[in-house]
Coordinates of C-alpha atoms in Angstrom, one line a residue:
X29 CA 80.9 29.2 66.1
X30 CA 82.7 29.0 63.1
X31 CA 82.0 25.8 60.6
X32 CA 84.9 24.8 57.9
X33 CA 83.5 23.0 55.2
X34 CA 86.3 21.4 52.8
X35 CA 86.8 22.7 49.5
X36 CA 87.0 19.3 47.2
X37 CA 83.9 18.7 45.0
X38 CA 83.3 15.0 43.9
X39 CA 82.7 14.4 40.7
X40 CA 79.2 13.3 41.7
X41 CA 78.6 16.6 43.5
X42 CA 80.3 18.8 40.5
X43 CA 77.2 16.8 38.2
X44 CA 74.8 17.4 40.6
X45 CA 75.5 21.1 40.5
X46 CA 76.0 21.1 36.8
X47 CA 72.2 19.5 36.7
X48 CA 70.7 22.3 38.6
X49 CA 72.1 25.1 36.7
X50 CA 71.1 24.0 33.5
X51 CA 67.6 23.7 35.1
X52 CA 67.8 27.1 36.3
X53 CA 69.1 28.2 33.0
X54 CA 65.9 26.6 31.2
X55 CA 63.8 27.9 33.6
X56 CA 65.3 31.1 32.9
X57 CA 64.9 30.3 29.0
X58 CA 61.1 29.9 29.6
X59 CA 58.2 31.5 30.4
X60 CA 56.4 34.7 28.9
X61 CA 60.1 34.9 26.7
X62 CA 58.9 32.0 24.4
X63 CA 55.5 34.0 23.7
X64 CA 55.8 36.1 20.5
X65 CA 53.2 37.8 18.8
X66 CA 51.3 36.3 16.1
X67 CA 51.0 37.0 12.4
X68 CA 47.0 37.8 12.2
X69 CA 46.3 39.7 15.3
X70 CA 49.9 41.2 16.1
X71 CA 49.1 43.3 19.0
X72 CA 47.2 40.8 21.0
X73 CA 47.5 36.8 21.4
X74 CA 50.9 36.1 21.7
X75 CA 51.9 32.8 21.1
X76 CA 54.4 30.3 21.7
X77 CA 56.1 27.7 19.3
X78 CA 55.0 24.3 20.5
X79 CA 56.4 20.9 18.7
X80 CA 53.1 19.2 18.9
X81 CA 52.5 15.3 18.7
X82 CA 48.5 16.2 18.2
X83 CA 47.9 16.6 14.4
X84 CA 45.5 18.8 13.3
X85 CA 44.1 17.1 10.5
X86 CA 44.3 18.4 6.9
X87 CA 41.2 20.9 6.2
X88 CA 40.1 20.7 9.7
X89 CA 37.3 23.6 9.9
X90 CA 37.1 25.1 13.7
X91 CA 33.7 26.4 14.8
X92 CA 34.7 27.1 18.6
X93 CA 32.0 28.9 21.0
X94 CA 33.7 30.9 24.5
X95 CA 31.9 31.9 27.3
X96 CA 32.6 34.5 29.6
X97 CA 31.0 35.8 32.8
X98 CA 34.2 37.5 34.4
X99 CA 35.1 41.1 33.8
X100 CA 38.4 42.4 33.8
X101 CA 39.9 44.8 36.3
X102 CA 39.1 47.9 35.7
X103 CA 40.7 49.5 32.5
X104 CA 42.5 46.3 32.1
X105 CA 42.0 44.1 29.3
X106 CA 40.6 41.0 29.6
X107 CA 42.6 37.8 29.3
X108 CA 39.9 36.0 28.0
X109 CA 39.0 37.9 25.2
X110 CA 42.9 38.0 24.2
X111 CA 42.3 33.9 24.2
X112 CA 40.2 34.5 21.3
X113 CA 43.4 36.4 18.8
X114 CA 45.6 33.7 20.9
X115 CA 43.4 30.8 19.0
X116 CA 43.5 32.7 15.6
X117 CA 47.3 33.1 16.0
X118 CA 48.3 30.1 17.0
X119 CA 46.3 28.2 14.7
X120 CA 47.0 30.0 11.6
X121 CA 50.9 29.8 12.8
X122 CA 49.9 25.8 13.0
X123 CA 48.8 26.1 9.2
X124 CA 45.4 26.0 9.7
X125 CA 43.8 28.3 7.1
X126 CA 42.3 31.4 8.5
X127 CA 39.4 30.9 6.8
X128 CA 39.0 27.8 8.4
X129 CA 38.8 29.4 11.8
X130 CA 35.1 30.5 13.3
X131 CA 34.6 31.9 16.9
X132 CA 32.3 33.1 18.8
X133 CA 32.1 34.6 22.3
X134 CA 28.9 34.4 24.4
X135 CA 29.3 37.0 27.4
X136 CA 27.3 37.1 30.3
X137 CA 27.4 38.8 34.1
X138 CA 29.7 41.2 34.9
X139 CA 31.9 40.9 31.6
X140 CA 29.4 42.6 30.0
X141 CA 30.6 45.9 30.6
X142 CA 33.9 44.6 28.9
X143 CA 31.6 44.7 25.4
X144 CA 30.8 48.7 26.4
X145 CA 31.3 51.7 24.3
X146 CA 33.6 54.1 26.3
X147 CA 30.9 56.4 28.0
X148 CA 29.1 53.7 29.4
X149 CA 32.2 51.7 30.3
X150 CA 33.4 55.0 32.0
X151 CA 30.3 55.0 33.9
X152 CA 30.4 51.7 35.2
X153 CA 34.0 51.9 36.2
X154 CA 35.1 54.8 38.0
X155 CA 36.1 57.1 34.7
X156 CA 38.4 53.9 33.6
X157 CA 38.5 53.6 29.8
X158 CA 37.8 49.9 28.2
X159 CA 41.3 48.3 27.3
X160 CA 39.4 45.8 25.3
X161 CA 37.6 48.2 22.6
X162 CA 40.6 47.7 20.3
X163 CA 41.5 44.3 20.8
X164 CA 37.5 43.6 20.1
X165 CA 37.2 45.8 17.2
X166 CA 40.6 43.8 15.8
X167 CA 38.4 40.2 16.4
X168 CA 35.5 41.5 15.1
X169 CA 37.3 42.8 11.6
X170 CA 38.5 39.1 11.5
X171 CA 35.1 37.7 11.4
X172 CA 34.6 36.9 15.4
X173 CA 31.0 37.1 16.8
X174 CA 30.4 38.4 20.0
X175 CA 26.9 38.4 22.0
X176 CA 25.7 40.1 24.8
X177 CA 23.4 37.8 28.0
X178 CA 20.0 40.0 26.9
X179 CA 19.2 39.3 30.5
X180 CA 22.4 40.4 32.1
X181 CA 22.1 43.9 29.9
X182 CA 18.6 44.5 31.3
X183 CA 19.7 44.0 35.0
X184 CA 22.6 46.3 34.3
X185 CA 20.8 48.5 31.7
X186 CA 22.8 48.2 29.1
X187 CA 21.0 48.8 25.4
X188 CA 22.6 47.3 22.0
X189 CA 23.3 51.3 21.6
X190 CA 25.8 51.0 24.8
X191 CA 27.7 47.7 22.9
X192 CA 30.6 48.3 21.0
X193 CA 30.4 48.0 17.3
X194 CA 30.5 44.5 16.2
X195 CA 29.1 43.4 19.4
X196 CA 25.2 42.3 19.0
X197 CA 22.5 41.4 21.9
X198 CA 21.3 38.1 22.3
X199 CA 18.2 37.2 24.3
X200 CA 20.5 35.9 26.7
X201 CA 23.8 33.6 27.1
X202 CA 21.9 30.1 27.4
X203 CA 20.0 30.9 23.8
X204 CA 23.6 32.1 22.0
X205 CA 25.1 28.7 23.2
X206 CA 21.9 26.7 21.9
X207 CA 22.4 29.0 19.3
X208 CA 25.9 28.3 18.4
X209 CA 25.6 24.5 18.8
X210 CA 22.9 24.0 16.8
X211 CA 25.4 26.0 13.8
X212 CA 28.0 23.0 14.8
X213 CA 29.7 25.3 17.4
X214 CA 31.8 23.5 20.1
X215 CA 32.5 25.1 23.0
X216 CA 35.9 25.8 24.5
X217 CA 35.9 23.9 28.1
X218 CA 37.9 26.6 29.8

């Protein structure tokens, strides 16, 4: 069965259309294309421009703890470490003065063997190398401090000799973020 539909478009109809194709071509504007790569860590943390009504006030000093407990695939590089050179960027692309930026990364669980020289991150994953050596050794040349769960390296033997440089043992993740609190670190909710 064979259905004609007539031809004539109402003006209302030609603005509806008109409507969804400029969505679609936002939509099509958006996404990972507005994310550039940032002036501080350029090979990691890309960022998009955001026209922001939240001021960052004038001198504002940020002191910002992460935690993570979840390792990346592996030989993939973990997303949440890239958050960290995504903050740096970001902010510094906000104005906020590099210096003014302190983080710190508290890592527990499995995403310990993220923080893992190559032989031992080999060894845990299947002859995989560690995508996130570089991006860590870039983070830790800009001041970031990273800490290893003591706890978590002794149930999966892991010795400070087995960290990557840069990347020190704590005695385990709940004294880094008591730690880092006490040293006015807030820590990022997510």
């Amino acid at each position: 069965m064979k259905i004609n539909l007539p031809l004539t478009i109402t003006p209302a109809v030609f603005s509806a259309l008109i409507a969804v194709f400029a969505c679609f071509s936002f939509t099509a504007n958006a996404g990972i294309e507005a994310f550039k790569p940032g002036t501080v860590i350029k090979d990691y943390g890309k960022v998009a421009e955001v026209n922001s009504s939240l001021v960052i006030p004038k001198g504002m000093k940020f002191k910002v703890a992460f935690d993570l407990g979840q390792a990346a695939k592996a030989g993939e590089l973990n997303r949440s470490i890239d958050t960290l050179a995504r903050f740096i960027n970001m902010h510094v692309a906000a104005g906020v003065k590099r210096e003014d930026i302190s983080l710190a990364m508290v890592v527990h669980g499995q995403a310990a063997s993220d923080m893992t020289q190559e032989r031992f991150y080999k060894m845990l994953n299947t002859g995989k190398s560690n995508a996130n050596a570089d991006l860590i050794a870039q983070l830790v040349k800009q001041g970031v401090r990273f800490y290893v769960c003591g706890q978590t390296a002794a149930y999966y033997g892991i010795t400070p000799d087995d960290l990557l440089p840069g990347v020190d043992m704590a005695l385990s993740a709940l004294t880094a973020h008591a730690v880092l609190a006490h040293e006015g670190y807030s820590v990022n909710p997510f």
